[in-house]
Coordinates of C-alpha atoms in Angstrom, one line a residue:
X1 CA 100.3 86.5 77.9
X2 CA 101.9 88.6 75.9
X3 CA 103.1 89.1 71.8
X4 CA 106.2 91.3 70.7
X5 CA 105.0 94.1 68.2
X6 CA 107.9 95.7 66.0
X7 CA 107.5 99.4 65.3
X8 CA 110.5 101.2 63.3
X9 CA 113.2 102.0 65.7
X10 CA 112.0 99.8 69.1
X11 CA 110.9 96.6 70.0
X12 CA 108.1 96.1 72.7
X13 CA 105.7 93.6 74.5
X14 CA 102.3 94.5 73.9
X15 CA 99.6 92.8 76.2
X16 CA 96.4 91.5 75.0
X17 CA 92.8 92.6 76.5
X18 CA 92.9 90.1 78.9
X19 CA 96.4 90.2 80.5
X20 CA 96.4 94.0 80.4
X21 CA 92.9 93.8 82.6
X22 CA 94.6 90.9 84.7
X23 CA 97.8 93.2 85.5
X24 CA 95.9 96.1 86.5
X25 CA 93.4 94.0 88.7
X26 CA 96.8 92.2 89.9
X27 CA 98.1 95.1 90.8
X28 CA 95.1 96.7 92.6
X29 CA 95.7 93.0 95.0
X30 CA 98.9 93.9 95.6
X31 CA 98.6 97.3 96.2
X32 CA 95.7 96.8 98.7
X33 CA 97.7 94.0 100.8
X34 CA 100.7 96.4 100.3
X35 CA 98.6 98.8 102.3
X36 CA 97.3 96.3 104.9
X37 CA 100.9 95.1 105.3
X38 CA 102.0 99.1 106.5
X39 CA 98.9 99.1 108.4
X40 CA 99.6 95.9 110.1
X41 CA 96.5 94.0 109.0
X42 CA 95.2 91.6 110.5
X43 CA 96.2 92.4 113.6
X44 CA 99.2 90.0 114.6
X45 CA 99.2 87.5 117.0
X46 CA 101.7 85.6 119.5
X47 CA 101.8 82.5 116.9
X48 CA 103.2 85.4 113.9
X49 CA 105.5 87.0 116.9
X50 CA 107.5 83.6 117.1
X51 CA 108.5 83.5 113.5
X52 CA 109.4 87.2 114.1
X53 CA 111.2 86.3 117.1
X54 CA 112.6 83.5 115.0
X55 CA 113.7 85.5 111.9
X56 CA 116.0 87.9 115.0
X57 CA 117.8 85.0 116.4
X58 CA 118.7 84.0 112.2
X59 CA 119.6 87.7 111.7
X60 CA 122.3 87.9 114.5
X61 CA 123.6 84.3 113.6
X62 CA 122.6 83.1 117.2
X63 CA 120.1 80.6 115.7
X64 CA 119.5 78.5 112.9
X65 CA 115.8 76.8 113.6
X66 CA 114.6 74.4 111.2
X67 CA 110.9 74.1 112.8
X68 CA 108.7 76.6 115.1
X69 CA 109.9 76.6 118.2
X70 CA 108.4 74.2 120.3
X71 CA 107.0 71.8 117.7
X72 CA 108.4 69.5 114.8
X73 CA 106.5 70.1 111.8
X74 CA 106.1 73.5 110.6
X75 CA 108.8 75.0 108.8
X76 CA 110.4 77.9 109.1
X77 CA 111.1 79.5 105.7
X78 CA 109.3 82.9 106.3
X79 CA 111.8 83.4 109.0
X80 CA 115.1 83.1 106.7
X81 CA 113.0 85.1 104.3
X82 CA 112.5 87.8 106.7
X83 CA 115.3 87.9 108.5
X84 CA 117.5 90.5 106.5
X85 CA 114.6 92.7 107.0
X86 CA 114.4 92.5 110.7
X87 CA 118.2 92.3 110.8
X88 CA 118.9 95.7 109.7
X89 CA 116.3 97.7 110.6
X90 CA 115.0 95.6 114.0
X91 CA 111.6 94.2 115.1
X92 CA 108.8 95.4 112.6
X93 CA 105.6 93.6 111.8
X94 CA 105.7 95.2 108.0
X95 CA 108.8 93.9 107.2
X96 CA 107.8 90.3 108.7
X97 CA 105.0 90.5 106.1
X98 CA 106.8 92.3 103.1
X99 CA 108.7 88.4 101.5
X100 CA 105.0 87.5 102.4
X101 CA 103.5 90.0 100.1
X102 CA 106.3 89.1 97.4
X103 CA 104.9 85.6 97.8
X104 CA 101.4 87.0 96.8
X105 CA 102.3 88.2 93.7
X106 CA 104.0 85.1 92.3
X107 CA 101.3 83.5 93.5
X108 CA 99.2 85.7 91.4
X109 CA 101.0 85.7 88.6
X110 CA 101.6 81.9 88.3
X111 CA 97.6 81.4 88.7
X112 CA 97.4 83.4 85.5
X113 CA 100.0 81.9 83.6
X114 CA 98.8 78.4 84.2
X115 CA 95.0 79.0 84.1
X116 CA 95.3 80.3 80.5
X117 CA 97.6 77.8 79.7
X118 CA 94.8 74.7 80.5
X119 CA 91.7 77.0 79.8
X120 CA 91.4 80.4 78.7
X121 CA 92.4 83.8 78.6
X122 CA 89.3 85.5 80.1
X123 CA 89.1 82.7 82.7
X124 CA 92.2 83.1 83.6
X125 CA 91.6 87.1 84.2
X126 CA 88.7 86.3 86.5
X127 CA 90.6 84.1 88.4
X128 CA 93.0 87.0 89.0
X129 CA 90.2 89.0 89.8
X130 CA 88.8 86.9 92.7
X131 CA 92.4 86.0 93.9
X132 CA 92.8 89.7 93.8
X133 CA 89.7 90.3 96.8
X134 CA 90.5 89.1 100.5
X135 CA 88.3 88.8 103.2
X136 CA 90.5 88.8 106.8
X137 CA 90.2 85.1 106.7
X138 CA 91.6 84.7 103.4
X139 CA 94.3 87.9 103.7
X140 CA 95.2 86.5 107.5
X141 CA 96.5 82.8 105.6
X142 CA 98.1 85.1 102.8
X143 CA 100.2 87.9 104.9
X144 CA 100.9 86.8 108.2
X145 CA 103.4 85.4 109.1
X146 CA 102.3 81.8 110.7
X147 CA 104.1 79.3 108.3
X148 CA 103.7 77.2 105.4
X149 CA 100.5 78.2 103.6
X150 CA 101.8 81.8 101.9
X151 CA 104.8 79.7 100.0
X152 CA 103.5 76.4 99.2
X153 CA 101.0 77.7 97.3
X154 CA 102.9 79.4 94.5
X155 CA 105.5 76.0 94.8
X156 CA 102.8 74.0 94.4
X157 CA 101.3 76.1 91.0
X158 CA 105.2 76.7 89.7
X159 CA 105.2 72.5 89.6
X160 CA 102.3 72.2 88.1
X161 CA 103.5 74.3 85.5
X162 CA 106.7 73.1 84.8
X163 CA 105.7 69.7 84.7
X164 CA 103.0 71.0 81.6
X165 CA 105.7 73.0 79.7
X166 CA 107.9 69.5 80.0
X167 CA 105.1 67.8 78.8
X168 CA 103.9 70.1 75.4
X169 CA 107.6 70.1 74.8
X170 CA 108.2 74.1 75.6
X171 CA 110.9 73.7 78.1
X172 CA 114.8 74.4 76.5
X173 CA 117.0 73.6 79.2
X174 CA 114.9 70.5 80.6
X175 CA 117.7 69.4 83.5
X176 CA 117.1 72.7 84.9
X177 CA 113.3 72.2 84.8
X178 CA 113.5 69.1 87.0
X179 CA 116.0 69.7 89.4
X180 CA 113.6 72.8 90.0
X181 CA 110.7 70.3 90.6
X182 CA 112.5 68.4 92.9
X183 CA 113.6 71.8 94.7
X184 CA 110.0 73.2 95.2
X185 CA 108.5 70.0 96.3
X186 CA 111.5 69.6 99.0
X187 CA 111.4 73.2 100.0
X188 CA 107.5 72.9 100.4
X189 CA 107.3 69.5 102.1
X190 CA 109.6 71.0 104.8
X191 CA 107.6 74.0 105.0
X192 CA 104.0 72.3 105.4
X193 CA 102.9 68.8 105.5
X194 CA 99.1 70.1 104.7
X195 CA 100.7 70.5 101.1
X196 CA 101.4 66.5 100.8
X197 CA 98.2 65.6 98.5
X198 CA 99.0 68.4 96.1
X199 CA 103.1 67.8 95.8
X200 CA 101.6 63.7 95.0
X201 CA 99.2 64.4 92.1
X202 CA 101.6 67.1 90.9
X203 CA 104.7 64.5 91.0
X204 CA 102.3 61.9 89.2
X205 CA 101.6 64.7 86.5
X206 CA 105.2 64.9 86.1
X207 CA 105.5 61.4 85.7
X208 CA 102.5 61.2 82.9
X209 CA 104.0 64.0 81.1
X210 CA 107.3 63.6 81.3
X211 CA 108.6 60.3 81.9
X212 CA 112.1 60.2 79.7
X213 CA 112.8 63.5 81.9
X214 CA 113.4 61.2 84.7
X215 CA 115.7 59.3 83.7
X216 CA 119.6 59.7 83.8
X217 CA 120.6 62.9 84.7
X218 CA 117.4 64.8 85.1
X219 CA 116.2 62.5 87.1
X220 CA 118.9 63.0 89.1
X221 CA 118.8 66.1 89.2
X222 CA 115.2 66.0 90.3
X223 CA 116.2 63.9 93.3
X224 CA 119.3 66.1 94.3
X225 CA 116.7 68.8 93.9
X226 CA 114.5 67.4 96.2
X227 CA 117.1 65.9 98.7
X228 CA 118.5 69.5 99.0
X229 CA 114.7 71.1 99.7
X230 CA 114.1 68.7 102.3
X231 CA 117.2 68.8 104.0
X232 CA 116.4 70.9 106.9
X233 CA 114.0 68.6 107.9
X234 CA 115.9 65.1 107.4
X235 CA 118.7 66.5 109.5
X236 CA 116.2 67.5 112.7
X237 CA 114.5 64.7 112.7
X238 CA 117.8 62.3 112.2
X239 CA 118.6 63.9 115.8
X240 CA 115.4 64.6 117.2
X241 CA 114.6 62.4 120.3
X242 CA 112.5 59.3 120.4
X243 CA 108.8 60.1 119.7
X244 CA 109.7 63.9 118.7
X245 CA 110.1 63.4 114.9
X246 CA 107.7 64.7 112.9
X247 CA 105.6 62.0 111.8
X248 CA 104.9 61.0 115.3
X249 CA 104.7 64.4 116.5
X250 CA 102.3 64.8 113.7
X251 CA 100.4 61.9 114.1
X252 CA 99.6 62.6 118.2
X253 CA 98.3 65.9 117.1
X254 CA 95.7 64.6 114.9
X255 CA 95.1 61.4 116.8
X256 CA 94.3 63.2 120.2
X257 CA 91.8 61.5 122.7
X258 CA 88.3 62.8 122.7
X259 CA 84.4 62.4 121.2
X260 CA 84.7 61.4 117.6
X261 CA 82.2 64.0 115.9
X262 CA 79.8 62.3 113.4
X263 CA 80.2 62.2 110.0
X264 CA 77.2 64.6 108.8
X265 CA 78.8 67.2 111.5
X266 CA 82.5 67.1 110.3
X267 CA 80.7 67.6 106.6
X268 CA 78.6 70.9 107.9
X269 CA 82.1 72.0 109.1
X270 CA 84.4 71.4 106.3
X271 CA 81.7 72.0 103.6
X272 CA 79.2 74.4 104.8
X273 CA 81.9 76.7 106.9
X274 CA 85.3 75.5 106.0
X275 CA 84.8 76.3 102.1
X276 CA 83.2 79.8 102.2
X277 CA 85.2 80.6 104.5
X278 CA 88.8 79.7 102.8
X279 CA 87.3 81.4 100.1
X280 CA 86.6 84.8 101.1
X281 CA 82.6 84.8 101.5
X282 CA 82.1 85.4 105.3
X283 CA 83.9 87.2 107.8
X284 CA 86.3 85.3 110.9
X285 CA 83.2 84.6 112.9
X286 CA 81.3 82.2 110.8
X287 CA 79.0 81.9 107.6
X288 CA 75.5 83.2 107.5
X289 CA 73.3 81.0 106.0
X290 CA 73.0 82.3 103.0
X291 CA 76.9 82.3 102.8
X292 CA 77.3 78.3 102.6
X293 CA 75.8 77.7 98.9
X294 CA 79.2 77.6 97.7
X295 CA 80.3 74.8 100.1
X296 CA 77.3 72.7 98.8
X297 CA 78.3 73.6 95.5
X298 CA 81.8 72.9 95.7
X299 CA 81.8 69.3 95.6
X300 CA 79.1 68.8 92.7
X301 CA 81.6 71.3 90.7
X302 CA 84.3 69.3 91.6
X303 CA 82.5 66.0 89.9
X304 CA 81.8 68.1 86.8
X305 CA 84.9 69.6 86.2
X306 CA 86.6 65.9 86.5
X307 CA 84.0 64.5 83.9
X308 CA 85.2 67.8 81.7
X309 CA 88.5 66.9 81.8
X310 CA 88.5 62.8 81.3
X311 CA 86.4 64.3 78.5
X312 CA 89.1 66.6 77.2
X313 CA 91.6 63.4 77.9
X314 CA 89.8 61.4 75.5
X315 CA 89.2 63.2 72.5
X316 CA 92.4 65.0 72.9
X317 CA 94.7 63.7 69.6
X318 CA 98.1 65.8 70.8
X319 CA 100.2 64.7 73.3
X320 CA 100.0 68.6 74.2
X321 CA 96.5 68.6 75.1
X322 CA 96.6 65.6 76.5
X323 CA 99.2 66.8 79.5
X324 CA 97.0 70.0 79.9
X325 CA 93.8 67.4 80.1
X326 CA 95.9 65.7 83.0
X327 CA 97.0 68.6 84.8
X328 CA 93.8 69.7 84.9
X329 CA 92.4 66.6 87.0
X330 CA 95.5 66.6 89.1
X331 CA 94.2 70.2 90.0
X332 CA 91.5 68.6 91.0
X333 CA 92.5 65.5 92.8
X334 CA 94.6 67.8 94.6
X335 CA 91.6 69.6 96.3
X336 CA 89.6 66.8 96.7
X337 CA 91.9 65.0 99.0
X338 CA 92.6 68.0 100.7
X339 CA 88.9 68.4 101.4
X340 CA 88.6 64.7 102.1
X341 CA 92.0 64.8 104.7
X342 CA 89.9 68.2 106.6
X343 CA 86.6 66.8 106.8
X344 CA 87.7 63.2 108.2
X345 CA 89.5 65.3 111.1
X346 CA 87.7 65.8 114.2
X347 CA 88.6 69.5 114.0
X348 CA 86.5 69.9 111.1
X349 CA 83.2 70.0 113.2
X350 CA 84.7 71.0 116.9
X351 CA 86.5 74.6 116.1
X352 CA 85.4 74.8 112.2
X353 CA 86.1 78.7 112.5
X354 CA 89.3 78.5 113.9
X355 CA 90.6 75.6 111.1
X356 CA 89.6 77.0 107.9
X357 CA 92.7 78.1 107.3
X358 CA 93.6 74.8 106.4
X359 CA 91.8 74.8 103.1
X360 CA 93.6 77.9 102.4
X361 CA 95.3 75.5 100.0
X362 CA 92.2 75.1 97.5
X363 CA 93.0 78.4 95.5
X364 CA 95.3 76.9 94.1
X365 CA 92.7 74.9 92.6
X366 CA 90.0 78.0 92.3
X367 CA 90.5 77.2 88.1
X368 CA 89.6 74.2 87.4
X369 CA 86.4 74.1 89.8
X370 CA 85.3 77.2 88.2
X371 CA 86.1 75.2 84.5
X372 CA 82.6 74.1 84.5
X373 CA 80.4 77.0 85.2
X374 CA 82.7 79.3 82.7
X375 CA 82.4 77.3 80.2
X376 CA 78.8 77.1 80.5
X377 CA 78.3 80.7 80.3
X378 CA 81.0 81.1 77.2
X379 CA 79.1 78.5 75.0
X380 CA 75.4 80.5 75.8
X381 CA 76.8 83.5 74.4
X382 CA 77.7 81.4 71.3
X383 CA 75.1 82.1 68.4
X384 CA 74.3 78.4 67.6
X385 CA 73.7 77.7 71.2
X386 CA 70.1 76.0 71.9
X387 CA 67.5 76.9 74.6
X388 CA 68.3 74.5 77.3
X389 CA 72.4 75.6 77.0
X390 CA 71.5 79.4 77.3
X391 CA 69.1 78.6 80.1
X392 CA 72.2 76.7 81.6
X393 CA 74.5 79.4 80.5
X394 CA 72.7 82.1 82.1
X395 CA 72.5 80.1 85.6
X396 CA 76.3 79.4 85.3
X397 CA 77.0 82.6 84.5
X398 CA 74.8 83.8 87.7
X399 CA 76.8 82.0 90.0
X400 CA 79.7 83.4 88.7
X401 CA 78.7 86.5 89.3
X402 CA 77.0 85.6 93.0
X403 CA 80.8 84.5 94.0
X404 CA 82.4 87.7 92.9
X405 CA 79.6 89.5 94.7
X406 CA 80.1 87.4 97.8
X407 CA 83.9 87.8 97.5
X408 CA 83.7 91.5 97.0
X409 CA 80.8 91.7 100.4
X410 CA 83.9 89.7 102.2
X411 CA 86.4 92.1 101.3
X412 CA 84.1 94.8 102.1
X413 CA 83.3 94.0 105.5
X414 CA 86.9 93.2 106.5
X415 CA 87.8 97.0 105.5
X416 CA 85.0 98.1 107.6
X417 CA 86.4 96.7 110.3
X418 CA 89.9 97.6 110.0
X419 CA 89.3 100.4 112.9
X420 CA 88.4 98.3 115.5
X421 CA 91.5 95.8 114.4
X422 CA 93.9 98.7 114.1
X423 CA 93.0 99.8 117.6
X424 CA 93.2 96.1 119.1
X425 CA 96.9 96.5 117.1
X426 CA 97.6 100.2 118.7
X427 CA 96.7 98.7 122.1
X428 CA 99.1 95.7 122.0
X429 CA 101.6 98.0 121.4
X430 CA 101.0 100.5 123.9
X431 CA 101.1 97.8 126.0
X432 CA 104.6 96.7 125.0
X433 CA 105.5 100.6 126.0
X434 CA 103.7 100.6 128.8
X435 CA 105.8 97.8 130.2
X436 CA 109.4 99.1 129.0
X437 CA 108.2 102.6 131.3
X438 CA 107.7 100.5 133.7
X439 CA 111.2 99.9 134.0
X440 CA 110.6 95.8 133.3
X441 CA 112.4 93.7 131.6
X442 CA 111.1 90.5 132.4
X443 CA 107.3 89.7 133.3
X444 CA 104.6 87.1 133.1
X445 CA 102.0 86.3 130.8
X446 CA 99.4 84.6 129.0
X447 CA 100.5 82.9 125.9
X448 CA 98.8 85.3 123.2
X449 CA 100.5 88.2 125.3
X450 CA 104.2 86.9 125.9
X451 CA 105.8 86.4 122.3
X452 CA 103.9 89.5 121.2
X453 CA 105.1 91.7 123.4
X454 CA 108.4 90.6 123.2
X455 CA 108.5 91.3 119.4
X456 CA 107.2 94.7 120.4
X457 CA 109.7 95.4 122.2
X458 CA 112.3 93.9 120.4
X459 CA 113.1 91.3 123.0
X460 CA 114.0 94.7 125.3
X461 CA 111.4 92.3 127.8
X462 CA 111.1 89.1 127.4
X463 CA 107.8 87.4 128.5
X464 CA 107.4 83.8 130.1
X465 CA 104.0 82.3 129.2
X466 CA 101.0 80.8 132.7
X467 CA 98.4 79.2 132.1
X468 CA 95.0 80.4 133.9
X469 CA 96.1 78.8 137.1
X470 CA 99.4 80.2 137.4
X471 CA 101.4 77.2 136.3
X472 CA 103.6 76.9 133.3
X473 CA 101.8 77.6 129.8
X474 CA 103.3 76.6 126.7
X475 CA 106.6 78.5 126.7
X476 CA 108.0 78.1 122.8
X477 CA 111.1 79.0 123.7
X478 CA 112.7 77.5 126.6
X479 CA 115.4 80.3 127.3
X480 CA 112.8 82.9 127.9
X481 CA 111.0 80.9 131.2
X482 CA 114.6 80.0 132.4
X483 CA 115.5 83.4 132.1
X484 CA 112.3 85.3 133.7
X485 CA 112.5 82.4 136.4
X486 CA 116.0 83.8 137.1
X487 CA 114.2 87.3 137.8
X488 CA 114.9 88.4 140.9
X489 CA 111.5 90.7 141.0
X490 CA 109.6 90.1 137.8
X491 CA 106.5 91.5 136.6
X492 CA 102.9 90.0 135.6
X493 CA 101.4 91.0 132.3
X494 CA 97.6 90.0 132.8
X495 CA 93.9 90.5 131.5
X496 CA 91.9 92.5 133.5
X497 CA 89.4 90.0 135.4
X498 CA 91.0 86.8 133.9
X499 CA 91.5 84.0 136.5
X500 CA 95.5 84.4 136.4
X501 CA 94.8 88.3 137.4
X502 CA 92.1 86.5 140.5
X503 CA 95.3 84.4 141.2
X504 CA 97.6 86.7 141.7
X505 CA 95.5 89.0 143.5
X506 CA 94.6 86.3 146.6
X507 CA 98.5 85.8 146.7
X508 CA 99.1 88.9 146.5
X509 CA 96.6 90.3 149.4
X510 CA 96.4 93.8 150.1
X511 CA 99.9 94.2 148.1
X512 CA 97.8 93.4 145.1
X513 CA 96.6 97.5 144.3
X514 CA 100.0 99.1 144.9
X515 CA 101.5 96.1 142.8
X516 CA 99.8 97.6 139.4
X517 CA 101.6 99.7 137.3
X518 CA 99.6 100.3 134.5
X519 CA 96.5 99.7 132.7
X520 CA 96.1 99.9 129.0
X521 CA 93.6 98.2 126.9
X522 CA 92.2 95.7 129.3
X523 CA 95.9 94.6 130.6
X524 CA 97.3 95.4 133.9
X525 CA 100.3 95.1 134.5
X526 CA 101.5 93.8 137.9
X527 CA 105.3 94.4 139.9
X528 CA 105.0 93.0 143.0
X529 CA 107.9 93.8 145.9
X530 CA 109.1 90.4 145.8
X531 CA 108.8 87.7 143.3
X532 CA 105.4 85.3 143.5
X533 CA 105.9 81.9 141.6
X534 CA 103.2 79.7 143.1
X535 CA 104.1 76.4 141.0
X536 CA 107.3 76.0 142.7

């Protein structure tokens, strides 16, 4: 990335063309999430405002959750990583986000090191360049706060790495290097299982290219390493009670009862929606048409770029270039079980839209897909190049540019509609004032109202969470029903014309007008004279 240049008197690093243009476009990512992150987009969500919630009850020492409230297999890293923040200066969706936005530019910065460490310098720039764009879809997975996803990515890249450096020999204090290993790869598999196929091709890497570094000490090392990453996890589910470990909690969720969707429909999902959209080309509410070329492409690129590298493995003569050869298909057996685990879920073709996030994951393998097409266009430029390799050259290079142009539309359209989401934002928390006027302090609500206003409001009201009917939703954290149901008068916190807000009004009867309080931004917010709990 860089080469020290000696002038008389100082010594300096001086970057090359191509890391200078990847730092500035670097920093232009960062700087644009930097100002998403102050602005609070996206807009936040009750799902985000339990990991805030979370990070509180770390900073005060009440708590010391190991998974999300309520389930068994999400970890909660981004909540120790926030909680300082939140601890001293109190409830704030920017510093929820702000380790999140670290996490970005490691992320960044690792892609760049290890792309022109298994291909090239200018590659590795673009890649840094695309990574640097971010539809809502693709910033949503990479700032908010909803677990897993934001850290496992760099993890997963800062493995991957190491295990090449060990490999070409480059590593000095090797022990180190492996009882980091072990460290990510525990610290990740807590924090997401989704991660699983990439921490397995990355640990067989480390095998291939490093085999005497696992045995004797840095081997143990690498298992202390990993023991201590994973810890959290072993120690819940050592306790946890019958049937809510994670792997059975994780199996019932993807094992649920319902109409299997065919094969060609979970394909349109996870190819023609899930992949554009992971990558930036369409906006939240689906693909156009035109949009879902790179989802048919990514598959054939996939093939080509593993055919590249056996190549590379075979005429390879250095042990060096070998272990890049291998790291390079481990990149991409990575993604392709990831897309093969997502398209054999049922999810895949019922609520593609709302599971794309799932392949968030692939950028990590953005590289070595794109391996093919760069190289196609680098040898057309090449002055000995025939016809038919310009020709091919020239298309590669026009897809290239098609998905930077697609990124860039994604991007685009996601700032044009940052003043409708900043108002939807503004609204939430006018809301949350609204309330604390009121004079409440405890109220119900629907579940993407309840743990977002209580973040709002710095758990000032807490929020208990009804389904529809007016019967107990999915309350994540058990002490804030037991405490609203200990209420003596407490509010409702409803959607104007939803049928909790019909509910309430046939209890209610002619109370139901002079129980409202306020109404702000399709809410209305309810305190009746006496308390109304229909399930009991």
């Amino acid at each position: 990335m860089s080469r020290p240049e000696r002038d008389p008197g100082r010594w300096r690093p001086a970057l090359d063309r191509p890391a200078l243009v990847a730092l500035l476009l670097g920093a232009a990512g960062v700087g644009y999430r930097l100002v998403l992150t102050l602005l609070t987009l996206p807009t936040s969500n009750s799902d985000e405002a339990t990991f805030g919630l979370a990070a509180l009850h770390i900073a005060t020492g009440d708590e010391r959750p190991v998974f999300l409230y309520g389930q068994r297999y999400m970890g909660m890293l981004e909540s120790y990583l926030a909680a300082p923040l939140v601890g001293w200066a109190g409830a704030s969706w920017p510093l929820l986000r702000l380790p999140l936005l670290a996490l970005y530019a490691v992320f960044l910065w690792l892609a760049y090191r290890l792309t022109r460490r298994l291909f090239s310098p200018w590659l590795a720039t673009f890649v840094v360049g695309l990574l640097a764009l971010g539809s809502e879809r693709v910033v949503r997975d990479q700032l908010t706060a909803v677990g897993g996803r934001p850290e496992v990515k760099p993890a997963v890249l800062a493995m991957v790495l190491i295990a090449v450096t060990l490999g070409e020999r480059r590593v000095r204090h090797r022990w180190l290097a492996t009882g980091l290993f072990g460290l990510l790869a525990g610290v990740a598999l807590w924090s997401d299982w989704l991660i699983v196929p990439y921490l397995a091709v990355a640990g067989l890497l480390l095998l291939w290219a490093a085999p005497r570094d696992l045995v004797g000490w840095p081997g143990v090392l690498l298992v202390v390493g990993f023991v201590l990453g994973v810890a959290p996890m072993v120690k819940d589910n050592l306790v946890a009670p019958e049937g809510q470990d994670s792997l059975s909690v994780f199996r019932e969720i993807s094992t649920k009862d319902g109409a299997t969707p065919s094969v060609a429909e979970r394909l349109h999902g996870g190819l023609l929606e899930g992949v554009p959209l992971a990558s930036g080309l369409c906006p939240m509410d689906g693909c156009a048409r035109w949009a879902q070329w790179f989802g048919l492409l990514y598959p054939v690129l996939l093939v080509a770029a593993a055919g590249l590298g056996l190549v590379a493995f075979r005429r390879a003569t250095e042990p060096a270039a070998r272990t890049r050869a291998v790291a390079v298909l481990a990149l991409l057996a990575g993604a392709a079980l990831t897309l093969l685990a997502y398209v054999r879920s049922p999810l895949a073709a019922t609520d593609p839209l709302g599971n794309s996030r799932y392949l968030s994951v692939l950028q990590i393998s953005l590289p070595a897909v794109l391996w093919p097409l760069w190289r196609a266009a680098a040898h057309a430029v090449r002055a000995t190049a025939a016809g038919a390799a310009r020709l091919a050259g020239a298309l590669a290079g026009l897809v290239l540019a098609a998905l930077a142009a697609a990124t860039l539309a994604g991007t685009v359209a996601f700032v044009a509609d940052a003043p409708s989401l900043r108002a939807e934002e503004r609204q939430a928390r006018e809301l949350a004032d609204a309330v604390r006027r009121a004079g409440l302090h405890e109220v119900y609500g629907d579940y993407w109202t309840c743990n977002r206003l209580i973040f709002n409001t710095g758990e000032a009201v807490v929020c208990a969470v009804l389904d529809g009917d007016l019967s107990p939703g999915q309350n994540r954290y058990p002490a804030y029903w037991k405490r609203v149901g200990r209420a003596a008068r407490p509010g409702y916190v409803l959607a104007v014309g939803s049928s909790a807000e019909r509910g309430l009004h046939r209890l209610l009867g002619d109370r139901a007008d002079a129980a409202v309080v306020a109404e702000i931004g399709g809410y209305r917010v309810y305190h009746p004279e006496s308390a109304v709990r229909p399930w009991r």
